[in-house]
PDB file of C-alpha atoms and ligand atoms in Angstrom:
ATOM      1  CA  MET O  27      -1.649 -22.900 -22.985  1.00  0.00           C
ATOM      2  CA  GLU O  28      -2.820 -23.694 -19.494  1.00  0.00           C
ATOM      3  CA  TYR O  29      -2.451 -21.058 -16.835  1.00  0.00           C
ATOM      4  CA  ILE O  30      -3.270 -20.395 -13.178  1.00  0.00           C
ATOM      5  CA  THR O  31      -3.920 -16.889 -11.913  1.00  0.00           C
ATOM      6  CA  ALA O  32      -3.545 -16.159  -8.204  1.00  0.00           C
ATOM      7  CA  LYS O  33      -6.931 -15.329  -6.648  1.00  0.00           C
ATOM      8  CA  SER O  34      -5.211 -12.639  -4.599  1.00  0.00           C
ATOM      9  CA  ALA O  35      -3.582 -10.995  -7.664  1.00  0.00           C
ATOM     10  CA  GLY O  36      -4.088  -7.277  -8.042  1.00  0.00           C
ATOM     11  CA  PHE O  37      -5.866  -4.660  -5.938  1.00  0.00           C
ATOM     12  CA  CYS O  38      -6.250  -5.366  -2.236  1.00  0.00           C
ATOM     13  CA  PHE O  39      -9.442  -4.297  -0.453  1.00  0.00           C
ATOM     14  CA  GLY O  40      -8.058  -0.863   0.519  1.00  0.00           C
ATOM     15  CA  VAL O  41      -6.726   0.022  -2.936  1.00  0.00           C
ATOM     16  CA  LYS O  42      -9.920  -1.178  -4.639  1.00  0.00           C
ATOM     17  CA  ARG O  43     -11.951   0.974  -2.263  1.00  0.00           C
ATOM     18  CA  ALA O  44      -9.750   4.014  -3.020  1.00  0.00           C
ATOM     19  CA  MET O  45     -10.075   3.470  -6.786  1.00  0.00           C
ATOM     20  CA  ASP O  46     -13.862   3.123  -6.433  1.00  0.00           C
ATOM     21  CA  LYS O  47     -13.961   6.452  -4.583  1.00  0.00           C
ATOM     22  CA  VAL O  48     -12.066   8.121  -7.434  1.00  0.00           C
ATOM     23  CA  GLU O  49     -14.555   6.741  -9.979  1.00  0.00           C
ATOM     24  CA  GLU O  50     -17.437   7.870  -7.764  1.00  0.00           C
ATOM     25  CA  GLN O  51     -15.989  11.395  -7.622  1.00  0.00           C
ATOM     26  CA  ILE O  52     -15.504  11.540 -11.396  1.00  0.00           C
ATOM     27  CA  GLU O  53     -19.211  10.789 -11.743  1.00  0.00           C
ATOM     28  CA  LEU O  54     -20.338  13.142  -8.983  1.00  0.00           C
ATOM     29  CA  SER O  55     -17.917  15.996  -9.423  1.00  0.00           C
ATOM     30  CA  ALA O  56     -20.164  18.246 -11.521  1.00  0.00           C
ATOM     31  CA  GLY O  57     -17.501  20.690 -12.592  1.00  0.00           C
ATOM     32  CA  LYS O  58     -15.376  20.447  -9.428  1.00  0.00           C
ATOM     33  CA  LYS O  59     -11.709  19.767  -9.918  1.00  0.00           C
ATOM     34  CA  ILE O  60     -10.478  16.453  -8.511  1.00  0.00           C
ATOM     35  CA  TYR O  61      -7.048  15.914  -6.982  1.00  0.00           C
ATOM     36  CA  THR O  62      -5.419  13.005  -5.207  1.00  0.00           C
ATOM     37  CA  TYR O  63      -2.899  13.661  -2.437  1.00  0.00           C
ATOM     38  CA  GLY O  64      -0.055  11.679  -4.013  1.00  0.00           C
ATOM     39  CA  PRO O  65      -0.576   9.169  -6.851  1.00  0.00           C
ATOM     40  CA  ILE O  66      -3.657   7.129  -5.876  1.00  0.00           C
ATOM     41  CA  ILE O  67      -1.757   3.890  -6.552  1.00  0.00           C
ATOM     42  CA  HIS O  68       1.779   2.920  -7.531  1.00  0.00           C
ATOM     43  CA  ASN O  69       0.957   2.446 -11.179  1.00  0.00           C
ATOM     44  CA  GLU O  70       1.946   5.163 -13.629  1.00  0.00           C
ATOM     45  CA  GLU O  71      -0.309   3.777 -16.364  1.00  0.00           C
ATOM     46  CA  VAL O  72      -3.390   4.121 -14.135  1.00  0.00           C
ATOM     47  CA  VAL O  73      -2.331   7.561 -12.856  1.00  0.00           C
ATOM     48  CA  LYS O  74      -1.864   8.799 -16.456  1.00  0.00           C
ATOM     49  CA  ASN O  75      -5.267   7.453 -17.485  1.00  0.00           C
ATOM     50  CA  LEU O  76      -6.875   9.225 -14.542  1.00  0.00           C
ATOM     51  CA  GLU O  77      -5.061  12.431 -15.408  1.00  0.00           C
ATOM     52  CA  ALA O  78      -6.519  12.255 -18.913  1.00  0.00           C
ATOM     53  CA  ARG O  79      -9.942  12.096 -17.204  1.00  0.00           C
ATOM     54  CA  GLY O  80      -9.223  15.203 -15.125  1.00  0.00           C
ATOM     55  CA  VAL O  81      -7.891  13.678 -11.877  1.00  0.00           C
ATOM     56  CA  VAL O  82      -4.610  15.355 -10.964  1.00  0.00           C
ATOM     57  CA  ALA O  83      -2.095  13.697  -8.610  1.00  0.00           C
ATOM     58  CA  ILE O  84      -0.404  16.181  -6.277  1.00  0.00           C
ATOM     59  CA  ARG O  85       3.196  15.053  -5.837  1.00  0.00           C
ATOM     60  CA  ASP O  86       4.512  17.966  -3.783  1.00  0.00           C
ATOM     61  CA  ASP O  87       2.831  20.398  -1.365  1.00  0.00           C
ATOM     62  CA  SER O  88       4.279  23.331  -3.330  1.00  0.00           C
ATOM     63  CA  GLU O  89       1.786  22.470  -6.105  1.00  0.00           C
ATOM     64  CA  LEU O  90      -1.110  23.238  -3.744  1.00  0.00           C
ATOM     65  CA  ASP O  91      -0.584  26.999  -3.709  1.00  0.00           C
ATOM     66  CA  ALA O  92      -1.363  27.298  -7.393  1.00  0.00           C
ATOM     67  CA  ILE O  93      -4.792  25.728  -6.886  1.00  0.00           C
ATOM     68  CA  VAL O  94      -7.496  28.317  -6.429  1.00  0.00           C
ATOM     69  CA  THR O  95     -10.427  27.280  -4.275  1.00  0.00           C
ATOM     70  CA  ASP O  96     -13.542  29.140  -3.308  1.00  0.00           C
ATOM     71  CA  ASN O  97     -16.263  28.101  -0.911  1.00  0.00           C
ATOM     72  CA  ASN O  98     -18.989  27.850  -3.503  1.00  0.00           C
ATOM     73  CA  GLN O  99     -17.095  25.406  -5.632  1.00  0.00           C
ATOM     74  CA  LYS O 100     -14.653  23.491  -3.430  1.00  0.00           C
ATOM     75  CA  ASN O 101     -12.030  21.384  -5.111  1.00  0.00           C
ATOM     76  CA  VAL O 102     -12.034  17.736  -4.119  1.00  0.00           C
ATOM     77  CA  MET O 103      -8.914  16.175  -2.590  1.00  0.00           C
ATOM     78  CA  ILE O 104      -8.963  12.393  -2.366  1.00  0.00           C
ATOM     79  CA  ILE O 105      -6.772  10.861   0.325  1.00  0.00           C
ATOM     80  CA  ARG O 106      -5.217   7.577  -0.809  1.00  0.00           C
ATOM     81  CA  SER O 107      -5.326   4.299   1.121  1.00  0.00           C
ATOM     82  CA  HIS O 108      -2.038   5.019   2.997  1.00  0.00           C
ATOM     83  CA  GLY O 109      -3.748   7.862   4.880  1.00  0.00           C
ATOM     84  CA  ILE O 110      -2.271  11.211   5.983  1.00  0.00           C
ATOM     85  CA  SER O 111      -1.333  12.921   9.248  1.00  0.00           C
ATOM     86  CA  LYS O 112      -3.758  15.147  11.127  1.00  0.00           C
ATOM     87  CA  MET O 113      -1.574  18.163  10.334  1.00  0.00           C
ATOM     88  CA  THR O 114      -1.796  17.478   6.592  1.00  0.00           C
ATOM     89  CA  GLN O 115      -5.552  16.958   6.880  1.00  0.00           C
ATOM     90  CA  ASP O 116      -5.934  20.317   8.674  1.00  0.00           C
ATOM     91  CA  MET O 117      -3.691  22.035   6.109  1.00  0.00           C
ATOM     92  CA  LEU O 118      -5.852  20.728   3.237  1.00  0.00           C
ATOM     93  CA  LEU O 119      -9.046  21.836   4.996  1.00  0.00           C
ATOM     94  CA  ASP O 120      -7.497  25.282   5.619  1.00  0.00           C
ATOM     95  CA  LYS O 121      -6.760  25.559   1.926  1.00  0.00           C
ATOM     96  CA  GLY O 122     -10.435  25.007   1.253  1.00  0.00           C
ATOM     97  CA  PHE O 123     -10.427  21.478  -0.161  1.00  0.00           C
ATOM     98  CA  GLU O 124     -13.367  19.140   0.262  1.00  0.00           C
ATOM     99  CA  ILE O 125     -11.700  15.989   1.564  1.00  0.00           C
ATOM    100  CA  VAL O 126     -12.793  12.566   0.346  1.00  0.00           C
ATOM    101  CA  ASP O 127     -11.070  10.161   2.682  1.00  0.00           C
ATOM    102  CA  ALA O 128     -10.080   6.882   1.002  1.00  0.00           C
ATOM    103  CA  THR O 129      -7.738   5.921   3.850  1.00  0.00           C
ATOM    104  CA  CYS O 130      -7.977   2.142   4.184  1.00  0.00           C
ATOM    105  CA  PRO O 131     -10.117   1.351   7.266  1.00  0.00           C
ATOM    106  CA  PHE O 132      -7.272  -0.879   8.544  1.00  0.00           C
ATOM    107  CA  VAL O 133      -4.947   2.148   8.495  1.00  0.00           C
ATOM    108  CA  LYS O 134      -7.627   4.445   9.963  1.00  0.00           C
ATOM    109  CA  ARG O 135      -7.962   2.004  12.856  1.00  0.00           C
ATOM    110  CA  ILE O 136      -4.251   2.559  13.619  1.00  0.00           C
ATOM    111  CA  HIS O 137      -4.740   6.350  13.496  1.00  0.00           C
ATOM    112  CA  ASN O 138      -7.588   6.037  16.009  1.00  0.00           C
ATOM    113  CA  THR O 139      -5.583   3.701  18.261  1.00  0.00           C
ATOM    114  CA  VAL O 140      -2.471   5.888  18.448  1.00  0.00           C
ATOM    115  CA  SER O 141      -4.548   9.022  18.849  1.00  0.00           C
ATOM    116  CA  GLU O 142      -6.546   7.569  21.798  1.00  0.00           C
ATOM    117  CA  GLU O 143      -3.628   5.789  23.450  1.00  0.00           C
ATOM    118  CA  SER O 144      -1.307   8.794  23.232  1.00  0.00           C
ATOM    119  CA  GLN O 145      -4.077  11.041  24.598  1.00  0.00           C
ATOM    120  CA  ASN O 146      -4.342   8.595  27.508  1.00  0.00           C
ATOM    121  CA  GLY O 147      -0.651   9.223  28.202  1.00  0.00           C
ATOM    122  CA  LYS O 148       0.902   6.172  26.584  1.00  0.00           C
ATOM    123  CA  SER O 149       4.099   6.427  24.532  1.00  0.00           C
ATOM    124  CA  ILE O 150       3.619   5.009  21.049  1.00  0.00           C
ATOM    125  CA  ILE O 151       6.081   2.628  19.411  1.00  0.00           C
ATOM    126  CA  ILE O 152       5.490   2.128  15.672  1.00  0.00           C
ATOM    127  CA  ILE O 153       7.157  -0.830  14.001  1.00  0.00           C
ATOM    128  CA  GLY O 154       7.666   0.046  10.349  1.00  0.00           C
ATOM    129  CA  ASN O 155       9.560   2.140   7.848  1.00  0.00           C
ATOM    130  CA  LYS O 156       9.797   5.758   9.020  1.00  0.00           C
ATOM    131  CA  LYS O 157       9.922   7.065   5.431  1.00  0.00           C
ATOM    132  CA  HIS O 158       6.835   5.195   4.234  1.00  0.00           C
ATOM    133  CA  PRO O 159       3.828   7.525   3.767  1.00  0.00           C
ATOM    134  CA  GLU O 160       1.617   5.213   5.842  1.00  0.00           C
ATOM    135  CA  VAL O 161       3.998   5.464   8.822  1.00  0.00           C
ATOM    136  CA  GLU O 162       4.377   9.243   8.372  1.00  0.00           C
ATOM    137  CA  GLY O 163       0.586   9.458   8.538  1.00  0.00           C
ATOM    138  CA  ILE O 164       0.377   7.270  11.672  1.00  0.00           C
ATOM    139  CA  MET O 165       3.071   9.358  13.392  1.00  0.00           C
ATOM    140  CA  GLY O 166       0.953  12.418  12.726  1.00  0.00           C
ATOM    141  CA  TRP O 167      -1.980  11.131  14.801  1.00  0.00           C
ATOM    142  CA  CYS O 168       0.080  10.694  17.992  1.00  0.00           C
ATOM    143  CA  VAL O 169      -0.236  13.604  20.429  1.00  0.00           C
ATOM    144  CA  SER O 170       3.276  12.966  21.761  1.00  0.00           C
ATOM    145  CA  GLU O 171       6.390  12.105  19.724  1.00  0.00           C
ATOM    146  CA  PRO O 172       6.291   8.381  18.817  1.00  0.00           C
ATOM    147  CA  VAL O 173       9.300   6.082  18.395  1.00  0.00           C
ATOM    148  CA  VAL O 174       9.603   4.298  15.043  1.00  0.00           C
ATOM    149  CA  ILE O 175      11.752   1.193  14.721  1.00  0.00           C
ATOM    150  CA  GLU O 176      12.200  -1.234  11.874  1.00  0.00           C
ATOM    151  CA  SER O 177      14.558  -3.919  13.173  1.00  0.00           C
ATOM    152  CA  LEU O 178      15.324  -6.036  16.211  1.00  0.00           C
ATOM    153  CA  ASP O 179      18.612  -4.161  16.732  1.00  0.00           C
ATOM    154  CA  GLU O 180      16.786  -0.850  17.072  1.00  0.00           C
ATOM    155  CA  VAL O 181      14.891  -2.049  20.188  1.00  0.00           C
ATOM    156  CA  GLY O 182      18.088  -1.236  22.122  1.00  0.00           C
ATOM    157  CA  SER O 183      17.871   2.394  21.039  1.00  0.00           C
ATOM    158  CA  ILE O 184      14.467   2.962  22.730  1.00  0.00           C
ATOM    159  CA  ARG O 185      14.868   4.840  26.003  1.00  0.00           C
ATOM    160  CA  PHE O 186      12.302   2.974  28.101  1.00  0.00           C
ATOM    161  CA  ASP O 187      11.112   4.546  31.333  1.00  0.00           C
ATOM    162  CA  SER O 188       9.517   2.380  34.048  1.00  0.00           C
ATOM    163  CA  SER O 189       7.092   5.186  35.007  1.00  0.00           C
ATOM    164  CA  LYS O 190       5.573   5.158  31.500  1.00  0.00           C
ATOM    165  CA  LYS O 191       3.144   2.936  29.627  1.00  0.00           C
ATOM    166  CA  TYR O 192       3.739   1.950  26.012  1.00  0.00           C
ATOM    167  CA  CYS O 193       1.544   0.980  23.095  1.00  0.00           C
ATOM    168  CA  VAL O 194       3.011  -0.882  20.115  1.00  0.00           C
ATOM    169  CA  VAL O 195       1.452  -0.833  16.622  1.00  0.00           C
ATOM    170  CA  ALA O 196       2.814  -1.879  13.209  1.00  0.00           C
ATOM    171  CA  GLN O 197       2.750  -0.643   9.629  1.00  0.00           C
ATOM    172  CA  THR O 198       0.026  -2.730   7.949  1.00  0.00           C
ATOM    173  CA  THR O 199       2.440  -4.350   5.481  1.00  0.00           C
ATOM    174  CA  PHE O 200       5.173  -5.195   8.005  1.00  0.00           C
ATOM    175  CA  ASN O 201       6.516  -8.753   7.985  1.00  0.00           C
ATOM    176  CA  HIS O 202       4.674 -10.970  10.530  1.00  0.00           C
ATOM    177  CA  ASN O 203       7.733 -12.861  11.772  1.00  0.00           C
ATOM    178  CA  LYS O 204       9.901  -9.767  12.152  1.00  0.00           C
ATOM    179  CA  PHE O 205       7.066  -8.088  14.087  1.00  0.00           C
ATOM    180  CA  LYS O 206       6.743 -11.097  16.397  1.00  0.00           C
ATOM    181  CA  ASP O 207      10.499 -11.119  17.126  1.00  0.00           C
ATOM    182  CA  ILE O 208      10.569  -7.389  17.879  1.00  0.00           C
ATOM    183  CA  VAL O 209       7.507  -7.615  20.165  1.00  0.00           C
ATOM    184  CA  GLU O 210       9.014 -10.586  22.043  1.00  0.00           C
ATOM    185  CA  LYS O 211      12.194  -8.627  22.642  1.00  0.00           C
ATOM    186  CA  ILE O 212      10.280  -5.560  23.864  1.00  0.00           C
ATOM    187  CA  ASP O 213       8.120  -7.774  26.143  1.00  0.00           C
ATOM    188  CA  SER O 214      11.184  -9.431  27.637  1.00  0.00           C
ATOM    189  CA  LEU O 215      12.375  -6.057  28.984  1.00  0.00           C
ATOM    190  CA  GLY O 216       9.537  -6.044  31.515  1.00  0.00           C
ATOM    191  CA  TYR O 217       7.942  -2.621  30.924  1.00  0.00           C
ATOM    192  CA  ASP O 218       4.213  -1.899  30.788  1.00  0.00           C
ATOM    193  CA  VAL O 219       3.565  -2.543  27.107  1.00  0.00           C
ATOM    194  CA  SER O 220       0.318  -3.216  25.251  1.00  0.00           C
ATOM    195  CA  VAL O 221       0.516  -4.526  21.689  1.00  0.00           C
ATOM    196  CA  VAL O 222      -2.146  -3.924  19.038  1.00  0.00           C
ATOM    197  CA  THR O 223      -1.749  -6.250  16.065  1.00  0.00           C
ATOM    198  CA  THR O 224      -2.308  -4.048  13.039  1.00  0.00           C
ATOM    199  CA  ILE O 225      -0.667  -6.055  10.249  1.00  0.00           C
ATOM    200  CA  CYS O 226      -2.986  -6.624   7.302  1.00  0.00           C
ATOM    201  CA  ASN O 227      -3.032 -10.098   5.752  1.00  0.00           C
ATOM    202  CA  ALA O 228      -3.539  -8.967   2.140  1.00  0.00           C
ATOM    203  CA  THR O 229       0.185  -8.806   1.337  1.00  0.00           C
ATOM    204  CA  TYR O 230       1.022 -12.009   3.207  1.00  0.00           C
ATOM    205  CA  ASP O 231      -1.809 -13.922   1.510  1.00  0.00           C
ATOM    206  CA  ARG O 232      -0.775 -12.694  -1.948  1.00  0.00           C
ATOM    207  CA  GLN O 233       2.860 -13.658  -1.335  1.00  0.00           C
ATOM    208  CA  THR O 234       1.970 -17.106   0.026  1.00  0.00           C
ATOM    209  CA  GLU O 235      -0.408 -17.939  -2.813  1.00  0.00           C
ATOM    210  CA  SER O 236       2.014 -16.666  -5.499  1.00  0.00           C
ATOM    211  CA  LYS O 237       4.864 -18.687  -3.998  1.00  0.00           C
ATOM    212  CA  GLU O 238       2.740 -21.849  -4.099  1.00  0.00           C
ATOM    213  CA  ILE O 239       1.796 -21.243  -7.734  1.00  0.00           C
ATOM    214  CA  ALA O 240       5.377 -20.401  -8.785  1.00  0.00           C
ATOM    215  CA  ALA O 241       6.549 -23.703  -7.284  1.00  0.00           C
ATOM    216  CA  LYS O 242       4.380 -25.748  -9.648  1.00  0.00           C
ATOM    217  CA  VAL O 243       4.494 -23.896 -12.988  1.00  0.00           C
ATOM    218  CA  ASP O 244       7.079 -23.847 -15.795  1.00  0.00           C
ATOM    219  CA  THR O 245       6.837 -20.082 -16.326  1.00  0.00           C
ATOM    220  CA  MET O 246       5.678 -17.445 -13.871  1.00  0.00           C
ATOM    221  CA  ILE O 247       4.520 -13.925 -14.758  1.00  0.00           C
ATOM    222  CA  VAL O 248       4.480 -11.188 -12.112  1.00  0.00           C
ATOM    223  CA  ILE O 249       2.651  -8.014 -13.146  1.00  0.00           C
ATOM    224  CA  GLY O 250       3.391  -4.799 -11.298  1.00  0.00           C
ATOM    225  CA  ASP O 251       4.837  -1.314 -11.476  1.00  0.00           C
ATOM    226  CA  THR O 252       8.652  -1.228 -11.288  1.00  0.00           C
ATOM    227  CA  HIS O 253       8.351   1.414  -8.538  1.00  0.00           C
ATOM    228  CA  SER O 254       6.049  -0.690  -6.390  1.00  0.00           C
ATOM    229  CA  SER O 255       7.949  -2.350  -3.546  1.00  0.00           C
ATOM    230  CA  ASN O 256       5.259  -5.015  -2.971  1.00  0.00           C
ATOM    231  CA  SER O 257       5.459  -6.012  -6.657  1.00  0.00           C
ATOM    232  CA  LYS O 258       9.260  -6.231  -6.596  1.00  0.00           C
ATOM    233  CA  LYS O 259       9.077  -8.377  -3.466  1.00  0.00           C
ATOM    234  CA  LEU O 260       6.504 -10.624  -5.160  1.00  0.00           C
ATOM    235  CA  TYR O 261       8.873 -11.064  -8.116  1.00  0.00           C
ATOM    236  CA  GLU O 262      11.764 -12.048  -5.799  1.00  0.00           C
ATOM    237  CA  ILE O 263       9.594 -14.604  -3.986  1.00  0.00           C
ATOM    238  CA  CYS O 264       8.385 -16.165  -7.260  1.00  0.00           C
ATOM    239  CA  ARG O 265      11.865 -16.204  -8.801  1.00  0.00           C
ATOM    240  CA  GLU O 266      13.134 -18.272  -5.887  1.00  0.00           C
ATOM    241  CA  GLU O 267      10.563 -20.944  -6.771  1.00  0.00           C
ATOM    242  CA  CYS O 268      10.572 -20.680 -10.574  1.00  0.00           C
ATOM    243  CA  GLY O 269      13.700 -19.854 -12.594  1.00  0.00           C
ATOM    244  CA  ASP O 270      11.630 -18.644 -15.564  1.00  0.00           C
ATOM    245  CA  THR O 271       9.881 -15.746 -13.797  1.00  0.00           C
ATOM    246  CA  HIS O 272       9.075 -12.567 -15.749  1.00  0.00           C
ATOM    247  CA  PHE O 273       8.414  -9.176 -14.150  1.00  0.00           C
ATOM    248  CA  ILE O 274       6.292  -6.969 -16.415  1.00  0.00           C
ATOM    249  CA  GLN O 275       4.295  -3.738 -16.127  1.00  0.00           C
ATOM    250  CA  THR O 276       1.969  -4.384 -19.051  1.00  0.00           C
ATOM    251  CA  LEU O 277       1.489  -6.999 -21.746  1.00  0.00           C
ATOM    252  CA  ASP O 278       3.884  -5.021 -24.008  1.00  0.00           C
ATOM    253  CA  ASP O 279       6.796  -5.970 -21.740  1.00  0.00           C
ATOM    254  CA  LEU O 280       6.101  -9.686 -21.962  1.00  0.00           C
ATOM    255  CA  ASP O 281       8.712 -11.573 -23.938  1.00  0.00           C
ATOM    256  CA  LEU O 282       8.123 -15.290 -23.496  1.00  0.00           C
ATOM    257  CA  ASP O 283      10.402 -17.754 -25.189  1.00  0.00           C
ATOM    258  CA  ALA O 284       8.112 -19.438 -27.718  1.00  0.00           C
ATOM    259  CA  THR O 285      10.711 -22.126 -28.432  1.00  0.00           C
ATOM    260  CA  LYS O 286      10.578 -23.418 -24.851  1.00  0.00           C
ATOM    261  CA  SER O 287       8.192 -26.199 -24.011  1.00  0.00           C
ATOM    262  CA  VAL O 288       5.885 -24.684 -21.441  1.00  0.00           C
ATOM    263  CA  ARG O 289       3.033 -26.721 -20.036  1.00  0.00           C
ATOM    264  CA  LEU O 290       1.701 -24.454 -17.324  1.00  0.00           C
ATOM    265  CA  VAL O 291       2.009 -20.672 -16.764  1.00  0.00           C
ATOM    266  CA  GLY O 292       1.372 -18.929 -13.438  1.00  0.00           C
ATOM    267  CA  ILE O 293       0.165 -15.325 -13.213  1.00  0.00           C
ATOM    268  CA  THR O 294       0.166 -13.013 -10.223  1.00  0.00           C
ATOM    269  CA  ALA O 295       0.132  -9.236  -9.727  1.00  0.00           C
ATOM    270  CA  GLY O 296       1.054  -6.639  -7.130  1.00  0.00           C
ATOM    271  CA  ALA O 297      -1.501  -4.652  -5.121  1.00  0.00           C
ATOM    272  CA  SER O 298      -1.541  -1.771  -7.603  1.00  0.00           C
ATOM    273  CA  THR O 299      -2.184  -3.736 -10.798  1.00  0.00           C
ATOM    274  CA  PRO O 300      -5.642  -3.168 -12.291  1.00  0.00           C
ATOM    275  CA  ASP O 301      -7.746  -6.141 -13.389  1.00  0.00           C
ATOM    276  CA  TYR O 302      -7.732  -5.137 -17.065  1.00  0.00           C
ATOM    277  CA  ILE O 303      -3.929  -5.626 -17.299  1.00  0.00           C
ATOM    278  CA  ILE O 304      -4.211  -9.045 -15.608  1.00  0.00           C
ATOM    279  CA  GLU O 305      -6.971 -10.004 -18.072  1.00  0.00           C
ATOM    280  CA  GLU O 306      -4.891  -8.882 -21.091  1.00  0.00           C
ATOM    281  CA  VAL O 307      -2.025 -11.084 -19.962  1.00  0.00           C
ATOM    282  CA  GLN O 308      -4.367 -14.030 -19.333  1.00  0.00           C
ATOM    283  CA  ASN O 309      -5.875 -13.679 -22.820  1.00  0.00           C
ATOM    284  CA  TYR O 310      -2.454 -13.515 -24.432  1.00  0.00           C
ATOM    285  CA  VAL O 311      -1.264 -16.627 -22.632  1.00  0.00           C
ATOM    286  CA  ARG O 312      -4.460 -18.522 -23.425  1.00  0.00           C
ATOM    287  CA  VAL O 313      -4.916 -17.519 -27.063  1.00  0.00           C
ATOM    288  CA  ASP O 314      -1.640 -16.286 -28.536  1.00  0.00           C
ATOM    289  CA  PHE O 315       1.160 -18.077 -26.810  1.00  0.00           C
TER     290      PHE O 315
HETATM  291 FE1  LIG R 281      -5.611  -1.774   3.404  1.00  0.00          FE
HETATM  292 FE2  LIG R 281      -4.211  -3.992   3.680  1.00  0.00          FE
HETATM  293 FE3  LIG R 281      -4.499  -2.944   1.283  1.00  0.00          FE
HETATM  294 FE4  LIG R 281      -2.975  -1.697   3.077  1.00  0.00          FE
HETATM  295  S1  LIG R 281      -2.593  -3.718   2.155  1.00  0.00           S
HETATM  296  S2  LIG R 281      -4.493  -0.764   1.759  1.00  0.00           S
HETATM  297  S3  LIG R 281      -4.078  -2.154   4.935  1.00  0.00           S
HETATM  298  S4  LIG R 281      -6.133  -3.781   2.582  1.00  0.00           S
END
């Protein structure tokens, strides 16, 4: 069977970097306990494997109290690529954790921007999903209360003040076109607004490449965790182009119709899919199907 795998399939730069830091800590830890503040990636299989190797994902702050730290042997807390607020960072330091910061540098750049701009007196407008951990983290680096909006309609709800200056940033995974429309609307109101483009291309590139592949194959396979929103979105995009699109978490979920005549298979994967799962699927398609 012939197949094409998207070059952009799987871990983006920030997630790969975070996973590398976890591996580094496992090697270096020398008896220290290792925690991640939230599951390091949206992939239960990977999180379970890490747990078996002694890396515990903290899912709720209430779990922190049960962790005993002392200054001679600090526990390690790895911050995932989404980043955290300054308050959470301070709380973890107060509790005695040694912080290993795997915040994606693209997200850290937003933290630095909102921190500086809000200290300079600007009001911060964040375009993104208020409930997403990345946006919660960004909000927590503003020294004054930021405004978070997600849609064009919400621009009307911002109480602009002509005596103030504004700085607009975006969640890294926000849709380019929606961001452009919202910024144009804000600009048209005539206030003093500076815009920092903070959208990361990794998601856009993966979606564009997967769409192109799905349009030319007979069967498309999207690998990703069912809880990962970027994987679900990738599946929807591919299904629009290819009616025979399968969404799987691992090779075990793959149920291809062997009676169908399939000439070419496309493979892509969400940002939290490790390479070994992509390779297993490739091998199956090449050898067994
Ligand atoms: Fe970093 Fe972009 Fe990946 Fe987010 S999607 S972790 S910003 S590389």
